[in-house]
Tab-separated table of C-alpha atoms in Angstrom:
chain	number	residue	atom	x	y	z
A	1	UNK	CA	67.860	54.024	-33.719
A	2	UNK	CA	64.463	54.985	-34.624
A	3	UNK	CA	62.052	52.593	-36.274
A	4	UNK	CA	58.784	52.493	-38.600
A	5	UNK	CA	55.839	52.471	-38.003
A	6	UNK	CA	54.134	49.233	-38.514
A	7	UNK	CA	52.135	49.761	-41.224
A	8	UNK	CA	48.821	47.406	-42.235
A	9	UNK	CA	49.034	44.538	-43.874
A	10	UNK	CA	47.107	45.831	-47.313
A	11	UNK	CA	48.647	48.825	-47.918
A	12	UNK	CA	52.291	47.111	-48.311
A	13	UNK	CA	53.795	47.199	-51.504
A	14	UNK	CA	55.002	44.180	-53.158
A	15	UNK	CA	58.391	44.193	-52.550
A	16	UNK	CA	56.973	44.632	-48.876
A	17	UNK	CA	54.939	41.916	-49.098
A	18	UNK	CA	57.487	39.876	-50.618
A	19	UNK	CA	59.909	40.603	-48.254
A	20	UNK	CA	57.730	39.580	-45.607
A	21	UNK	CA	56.661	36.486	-47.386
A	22	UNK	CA	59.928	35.231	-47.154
A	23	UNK	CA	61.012	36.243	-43.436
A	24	UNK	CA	60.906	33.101	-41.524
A	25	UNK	CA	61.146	34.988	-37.588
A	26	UNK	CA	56.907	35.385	-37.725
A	27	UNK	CA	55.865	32.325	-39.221
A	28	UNK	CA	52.068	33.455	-39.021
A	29	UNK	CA	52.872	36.796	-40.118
A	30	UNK	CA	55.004	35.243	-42.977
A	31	UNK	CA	51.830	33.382	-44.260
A	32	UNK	CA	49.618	35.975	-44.539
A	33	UNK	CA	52.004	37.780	-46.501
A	34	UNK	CA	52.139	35.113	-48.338
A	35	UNK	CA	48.224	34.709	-48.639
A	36	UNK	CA	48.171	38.543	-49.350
A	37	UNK	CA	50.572	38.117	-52.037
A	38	UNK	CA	48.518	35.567	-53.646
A	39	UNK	CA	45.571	37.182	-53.864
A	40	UNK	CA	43.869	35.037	-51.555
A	41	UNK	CA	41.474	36.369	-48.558
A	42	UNK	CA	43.040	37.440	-45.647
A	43	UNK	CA	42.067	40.251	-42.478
A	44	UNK	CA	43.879	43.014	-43.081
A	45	UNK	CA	46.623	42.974	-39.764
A	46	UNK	CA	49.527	44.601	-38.545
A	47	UNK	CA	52.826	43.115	-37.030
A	48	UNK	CA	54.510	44.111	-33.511
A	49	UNK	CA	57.917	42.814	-32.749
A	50	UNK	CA	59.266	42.694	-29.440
A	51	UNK	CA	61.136	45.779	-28.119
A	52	UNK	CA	57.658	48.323	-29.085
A	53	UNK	CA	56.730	50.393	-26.619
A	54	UNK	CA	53.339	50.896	-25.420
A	55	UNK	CA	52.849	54.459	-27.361
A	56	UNK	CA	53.982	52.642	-30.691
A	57	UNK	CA	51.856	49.562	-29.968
A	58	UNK	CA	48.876	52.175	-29.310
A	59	UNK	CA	49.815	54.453	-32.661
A	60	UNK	CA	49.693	51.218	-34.802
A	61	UNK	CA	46.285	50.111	-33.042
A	62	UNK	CA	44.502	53.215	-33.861
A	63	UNK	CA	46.087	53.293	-37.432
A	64	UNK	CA	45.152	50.275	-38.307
A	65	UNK	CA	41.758	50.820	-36.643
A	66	UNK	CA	40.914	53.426	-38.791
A	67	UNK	CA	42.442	52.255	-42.373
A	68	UNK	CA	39.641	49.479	-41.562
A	69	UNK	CA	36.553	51.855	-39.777
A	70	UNK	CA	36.612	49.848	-36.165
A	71	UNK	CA	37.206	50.508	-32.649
A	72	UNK	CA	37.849	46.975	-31.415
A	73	UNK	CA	40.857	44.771	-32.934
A	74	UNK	CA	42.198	41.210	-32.533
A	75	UNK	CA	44.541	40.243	-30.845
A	76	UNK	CA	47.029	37.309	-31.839
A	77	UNK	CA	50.896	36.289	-31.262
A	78	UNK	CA	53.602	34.874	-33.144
A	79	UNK	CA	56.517	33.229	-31.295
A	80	UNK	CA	58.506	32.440	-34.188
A	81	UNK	CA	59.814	28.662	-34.018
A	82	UNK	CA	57.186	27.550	-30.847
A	83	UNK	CA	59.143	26.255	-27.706
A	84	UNK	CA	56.923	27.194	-25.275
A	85	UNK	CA	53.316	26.213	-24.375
A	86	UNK	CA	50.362	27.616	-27.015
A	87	UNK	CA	49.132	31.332	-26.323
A	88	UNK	CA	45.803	31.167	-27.047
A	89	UNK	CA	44.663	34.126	-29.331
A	90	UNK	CA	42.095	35.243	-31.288
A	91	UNK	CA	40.007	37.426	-28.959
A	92	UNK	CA	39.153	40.823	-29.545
A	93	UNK	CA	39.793	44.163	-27.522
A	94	UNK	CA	38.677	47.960	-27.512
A	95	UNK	CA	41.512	50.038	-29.062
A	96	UNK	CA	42.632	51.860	-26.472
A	97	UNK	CA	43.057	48.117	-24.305
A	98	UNK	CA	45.432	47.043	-26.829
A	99	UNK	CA	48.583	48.317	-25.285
A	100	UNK	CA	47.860	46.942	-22.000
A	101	UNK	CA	46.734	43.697	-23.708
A	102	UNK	CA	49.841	43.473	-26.309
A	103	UNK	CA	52.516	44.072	-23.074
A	104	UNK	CA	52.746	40.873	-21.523
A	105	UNK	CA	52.950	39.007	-24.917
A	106	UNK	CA	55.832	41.397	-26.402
A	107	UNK	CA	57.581	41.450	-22.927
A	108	UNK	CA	57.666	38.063	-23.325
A	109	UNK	CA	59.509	37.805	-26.549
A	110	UNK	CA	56.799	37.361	-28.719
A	111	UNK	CA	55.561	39.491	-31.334
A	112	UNK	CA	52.171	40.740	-31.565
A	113	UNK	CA	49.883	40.762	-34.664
A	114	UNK	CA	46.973	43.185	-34.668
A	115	UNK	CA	44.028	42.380	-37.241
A	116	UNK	CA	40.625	43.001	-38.118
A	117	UNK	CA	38.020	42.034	-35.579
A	118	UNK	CA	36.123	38.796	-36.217
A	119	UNK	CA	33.014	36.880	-34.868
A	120	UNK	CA	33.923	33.824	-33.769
A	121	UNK	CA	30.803	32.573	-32.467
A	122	UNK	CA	28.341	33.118	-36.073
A	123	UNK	CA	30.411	31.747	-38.728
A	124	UNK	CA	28.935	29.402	-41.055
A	125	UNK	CA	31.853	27.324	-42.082
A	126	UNK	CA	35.306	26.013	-40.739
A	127	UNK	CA	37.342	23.790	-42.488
A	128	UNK	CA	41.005	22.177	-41.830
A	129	UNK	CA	42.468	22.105	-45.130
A	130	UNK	CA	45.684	19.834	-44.700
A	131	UNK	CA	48.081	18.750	-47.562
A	132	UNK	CA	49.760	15.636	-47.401
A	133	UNK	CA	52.400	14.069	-49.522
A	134	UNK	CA	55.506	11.414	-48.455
A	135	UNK	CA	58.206	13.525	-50.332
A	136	UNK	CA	58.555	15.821	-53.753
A	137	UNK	CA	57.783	14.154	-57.185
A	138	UNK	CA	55.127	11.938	-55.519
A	139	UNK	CA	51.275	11.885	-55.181
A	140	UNK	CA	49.648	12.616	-51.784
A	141	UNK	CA	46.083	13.935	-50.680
A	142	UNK	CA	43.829	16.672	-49.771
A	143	UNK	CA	41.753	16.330	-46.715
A	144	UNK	CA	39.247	18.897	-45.237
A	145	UNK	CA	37.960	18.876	-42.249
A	146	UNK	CA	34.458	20.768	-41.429
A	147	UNK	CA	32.229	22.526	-39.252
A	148	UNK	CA	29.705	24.322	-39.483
A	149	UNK	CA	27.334	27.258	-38.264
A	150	UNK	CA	28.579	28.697	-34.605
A	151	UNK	CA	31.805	26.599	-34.444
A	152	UNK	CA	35.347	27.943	-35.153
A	153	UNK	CA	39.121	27.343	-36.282
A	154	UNK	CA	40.222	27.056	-32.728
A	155	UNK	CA	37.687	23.920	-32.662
A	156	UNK	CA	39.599	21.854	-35.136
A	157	UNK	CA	43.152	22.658	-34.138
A	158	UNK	CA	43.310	23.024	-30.170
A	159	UNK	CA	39.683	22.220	-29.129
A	160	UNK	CA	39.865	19.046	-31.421
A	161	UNK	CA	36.875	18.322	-31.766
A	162	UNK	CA	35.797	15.860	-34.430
A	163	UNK	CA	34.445	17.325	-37.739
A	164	UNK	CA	30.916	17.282	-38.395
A	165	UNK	CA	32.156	16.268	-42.106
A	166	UNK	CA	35.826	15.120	-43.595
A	167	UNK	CA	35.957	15.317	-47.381
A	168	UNK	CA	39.670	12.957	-48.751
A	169	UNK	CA	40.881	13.158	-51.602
A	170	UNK	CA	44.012	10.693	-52.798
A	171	UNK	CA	46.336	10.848	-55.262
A	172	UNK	CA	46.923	14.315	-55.691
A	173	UNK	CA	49.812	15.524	-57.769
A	174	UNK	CA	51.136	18.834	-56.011
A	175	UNK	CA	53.174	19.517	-58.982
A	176	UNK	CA	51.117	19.213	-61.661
A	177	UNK	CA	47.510	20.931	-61.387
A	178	UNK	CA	44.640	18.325	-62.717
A	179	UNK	CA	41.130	18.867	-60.911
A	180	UNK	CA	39.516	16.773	-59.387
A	181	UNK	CA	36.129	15.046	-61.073
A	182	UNK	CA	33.321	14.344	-58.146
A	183	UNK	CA	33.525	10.594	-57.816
A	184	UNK	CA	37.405	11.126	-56.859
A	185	UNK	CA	36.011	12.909	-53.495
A	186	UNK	CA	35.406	10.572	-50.449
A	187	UNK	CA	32.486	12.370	-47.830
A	188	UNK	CA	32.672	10.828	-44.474
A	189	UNK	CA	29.827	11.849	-41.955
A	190	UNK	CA	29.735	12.394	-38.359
A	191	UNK	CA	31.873	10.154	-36.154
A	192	UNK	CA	31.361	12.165	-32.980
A	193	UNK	CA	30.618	9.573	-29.790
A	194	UNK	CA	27.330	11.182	-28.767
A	195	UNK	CA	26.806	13.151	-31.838
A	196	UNK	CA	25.608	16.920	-32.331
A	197	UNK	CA	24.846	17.105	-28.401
A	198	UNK	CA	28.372	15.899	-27.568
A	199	UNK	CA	30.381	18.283	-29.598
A	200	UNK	CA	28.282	21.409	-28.750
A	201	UNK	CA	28.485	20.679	-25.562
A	202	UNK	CA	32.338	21.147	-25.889
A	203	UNK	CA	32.047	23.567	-27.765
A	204	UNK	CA	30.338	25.491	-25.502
A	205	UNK	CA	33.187	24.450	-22.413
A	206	UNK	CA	35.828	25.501	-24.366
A	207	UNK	CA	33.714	28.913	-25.272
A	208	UNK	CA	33.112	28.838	-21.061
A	209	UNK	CA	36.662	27.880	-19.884
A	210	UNK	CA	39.136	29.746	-22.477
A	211	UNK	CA	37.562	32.103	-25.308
A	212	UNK	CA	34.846	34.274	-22.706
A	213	UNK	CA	37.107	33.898	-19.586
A	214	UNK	CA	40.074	34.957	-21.689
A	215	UNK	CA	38.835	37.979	-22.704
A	216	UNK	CA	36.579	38.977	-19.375
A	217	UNK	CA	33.462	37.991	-20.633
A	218	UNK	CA	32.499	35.652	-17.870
A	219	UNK	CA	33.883	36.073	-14.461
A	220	UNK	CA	34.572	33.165	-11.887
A	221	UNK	CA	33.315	29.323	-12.575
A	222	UNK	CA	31.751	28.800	-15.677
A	223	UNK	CA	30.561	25.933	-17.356
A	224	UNK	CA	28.771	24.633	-20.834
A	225	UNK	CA	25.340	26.341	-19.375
A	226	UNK	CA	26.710	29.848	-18.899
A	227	UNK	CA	27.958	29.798	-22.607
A	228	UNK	CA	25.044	28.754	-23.775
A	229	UNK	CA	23.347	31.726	-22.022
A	230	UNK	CA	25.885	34.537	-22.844
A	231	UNK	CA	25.268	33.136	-27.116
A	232	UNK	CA	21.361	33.425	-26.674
A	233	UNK	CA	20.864	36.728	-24.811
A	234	UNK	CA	23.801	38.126	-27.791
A	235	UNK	CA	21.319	36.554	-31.016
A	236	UNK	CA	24.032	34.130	-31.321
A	237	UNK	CA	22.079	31.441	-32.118
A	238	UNK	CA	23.440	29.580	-34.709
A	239	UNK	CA	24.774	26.891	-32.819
A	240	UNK	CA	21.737	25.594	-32.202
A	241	UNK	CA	20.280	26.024	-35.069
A	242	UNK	CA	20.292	23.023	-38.491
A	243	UNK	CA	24.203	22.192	-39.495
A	244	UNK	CA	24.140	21.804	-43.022
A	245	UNK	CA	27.965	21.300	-43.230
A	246	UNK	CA	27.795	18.880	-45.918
A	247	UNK	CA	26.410	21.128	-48.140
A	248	UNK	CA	28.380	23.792	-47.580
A	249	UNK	CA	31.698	21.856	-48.053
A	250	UNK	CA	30.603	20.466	-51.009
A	251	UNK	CA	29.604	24.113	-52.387
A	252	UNK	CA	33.526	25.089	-51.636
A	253	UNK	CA	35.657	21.346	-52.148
A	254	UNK	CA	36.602	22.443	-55.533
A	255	UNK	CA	38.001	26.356	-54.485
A	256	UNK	CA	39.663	24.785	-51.685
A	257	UNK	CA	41.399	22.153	-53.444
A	258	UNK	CA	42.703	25.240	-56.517
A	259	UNK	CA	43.690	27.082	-53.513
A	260	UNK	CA	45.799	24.523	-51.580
A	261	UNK	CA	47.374	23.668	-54.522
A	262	UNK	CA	48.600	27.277	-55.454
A	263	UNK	CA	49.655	27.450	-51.803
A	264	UNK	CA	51.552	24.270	-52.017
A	265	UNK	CA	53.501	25.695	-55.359
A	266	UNK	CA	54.159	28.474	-53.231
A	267	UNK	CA	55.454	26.621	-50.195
A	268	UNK	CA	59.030	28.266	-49.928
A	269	UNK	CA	60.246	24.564	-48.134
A	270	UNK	CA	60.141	22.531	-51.298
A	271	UNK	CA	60.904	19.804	-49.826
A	272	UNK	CA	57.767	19.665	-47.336
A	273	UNK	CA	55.661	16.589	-46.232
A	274	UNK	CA	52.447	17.976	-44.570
A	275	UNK	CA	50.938	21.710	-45.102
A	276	UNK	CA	47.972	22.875	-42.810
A	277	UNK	CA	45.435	25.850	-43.303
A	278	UNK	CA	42.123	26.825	-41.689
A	279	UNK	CA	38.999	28.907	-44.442
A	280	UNK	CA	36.358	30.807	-42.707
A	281	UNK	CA	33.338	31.252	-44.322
A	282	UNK	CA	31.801	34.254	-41.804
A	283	UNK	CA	28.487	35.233	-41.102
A	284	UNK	CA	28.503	37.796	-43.930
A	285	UNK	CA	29.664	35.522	-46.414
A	286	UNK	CA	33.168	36.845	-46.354
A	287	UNK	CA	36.017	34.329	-46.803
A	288	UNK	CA	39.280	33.949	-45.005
A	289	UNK	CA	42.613	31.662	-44.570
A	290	UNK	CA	44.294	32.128	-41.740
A	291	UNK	CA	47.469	30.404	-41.961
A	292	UNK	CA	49.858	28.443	-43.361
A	293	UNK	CA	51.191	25.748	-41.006
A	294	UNK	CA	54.075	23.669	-42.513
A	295	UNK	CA	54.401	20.644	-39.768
A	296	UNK	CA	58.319	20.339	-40.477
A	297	UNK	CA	59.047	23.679	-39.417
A	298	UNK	CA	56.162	24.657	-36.815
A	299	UNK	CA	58.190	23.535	-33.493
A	300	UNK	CA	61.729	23.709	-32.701
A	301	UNK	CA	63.336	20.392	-32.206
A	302	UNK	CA	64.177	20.944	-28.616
A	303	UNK	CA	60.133	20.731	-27.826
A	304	UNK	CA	59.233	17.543	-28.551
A	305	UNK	CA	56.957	17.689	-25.396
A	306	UNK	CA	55.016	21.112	-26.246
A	307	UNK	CA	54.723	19.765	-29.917
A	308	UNK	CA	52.288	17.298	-28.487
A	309	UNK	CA	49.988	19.755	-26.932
A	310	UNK	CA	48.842	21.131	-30.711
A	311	UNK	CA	47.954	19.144	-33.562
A	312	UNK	CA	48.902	20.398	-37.190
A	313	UNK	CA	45.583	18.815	-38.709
């Protein structure tokens, strides 16, 4: 039986996208329909499922490639109802690498997702946006989580390391929209044992041990100081530079908070207890979700184990 190609994520129509919105095999994929759908910023991205061959993998790459004027793309997976240890993801490949690089993953079951190439090392904001509530019909809260310039998404969920800033907010009714005033939010500030040093050190391990060895960037034993090296002789300073994070959540506390709620009136499980997201703000200004993490549904229930390796918020 032949199939179709897979075709980008933003030139789907809307019965595509709601079809996709509401397939529950790709749970990532599912969410950026469902971002897409709502009209809220997310990279443009195509999906693999297993069973593609390596000439459709490659005829997808350079499609999407060219709908969006690049010649690298990133590289992600989505394995559906997680039972196995994390694949990390999020690293970014020359097109013609990306059927070599996609093989392993789809051999293995997983599907791949192709999207638009970021840089994770110059954004100027990350924040966890998590949605909390103990069951329909009742209040709950908003908190965001935040770092800023040089830091990324993978920080917060996997790296978890602590925000530079956490903006709460209680008593939030999911089902009926009133804004927040000002005095309602509650700013904590850094709680990081050692500070600014401490978390850019790890930073700059995890950058060392996992995102530049992943992707071939460094080669052998590497530690914070080789990071540190490979950012500065790239301009990619901005780690080291001031971290006005406060600021800068404060400028976007009241988008996020219309946006999570839309999101949570969208949540297909209506009966859900704790949504997740991650917002990029990137060095161009351009904003992005990621995700949409609902914590009932993220692992199946014969994992407790591997559900204790990833955090939801």
């Amino acid at each position: 039986m032949q199939t179709s190609p897979p075709c980008p994520l933003h030139t789907l129509a809307s019965t595509e996208l709601a079809a996709a919105a509401t397939d529950r095999r790709w749970p990532k994929w599912q969410t950026m329909a469902l971002l897409r759908t709502l009209r809220l910023p997310v990279l443009n991205a195509c999906l693999l499922e297993p069973g593609r061959s390596a000439p459709e993998v490659g005829a997808a790459a350079r499609v999407l490639a060219a709908a969006i004027g690049t010649e690298r793309l990133m590289i992600r997976s989505d394995g559906g109802v997680e039972k196995k240890r994390y694949h990390r993801g999020g690293n970014t490949f020359p097109v013609e690498e990306i059927p070599s690089r996609a093989a392993g993953l789809l051999a293995d079951g997983r599907a791949v997702i192709l999207a638009e190439p970021t840089n994770r090392f110059t954004n100027r904001l990350t924040v966890l946006v998590r949605m909390d509530r103990p069951g329909p019909r009742r209040t709950g809260t908003l908190t965001l989580e935040a770092l800023g310039p040089g830091y990324d998404v993978a920080d917060l969920t996997r790296g978890q390391l602590p925000p530079q800033v956490t903006a709460h907010l209680d008593g939030v009714d999911w089902a009926r929209h009133t804004p927040p005033r000002w005095h309602e939010w509650r700013f904590t500030g850094d709680r990081c044992p050692g500070g600014e040093t401490a978390r850019r050190r790890r930073r700059l391990q995890r950058l060392a041990t996992q995102t530049l060895a992943d992707s071939g960037q460094l080669d052998g034993p590497a530690g914070p100081a080789h990071a540190e090296v490979w950012l500065r002789e790239r301009g990619f300073g901005q780690l080291f530079g001031p971290q006005p994070t406060r600021e800068a959540l404060a400028r976007y506390a009241r988008r996020l908070f219309e946006d999570a709620f839309l999101l949570a009136l969208a949540q297909p499980n209506r009966n859900w207890h704790c949504l997740a997201t991650a917002f990029s703000v990137f060095d161009s200004a351009r904003t992005v979700y990621w995700d949409l993490v609902d914590g009932a549904r993220k692992y199946a229930a014969t994992a407790p184990a591997d559900r204790d390796e990833e955090r939801i918020a």
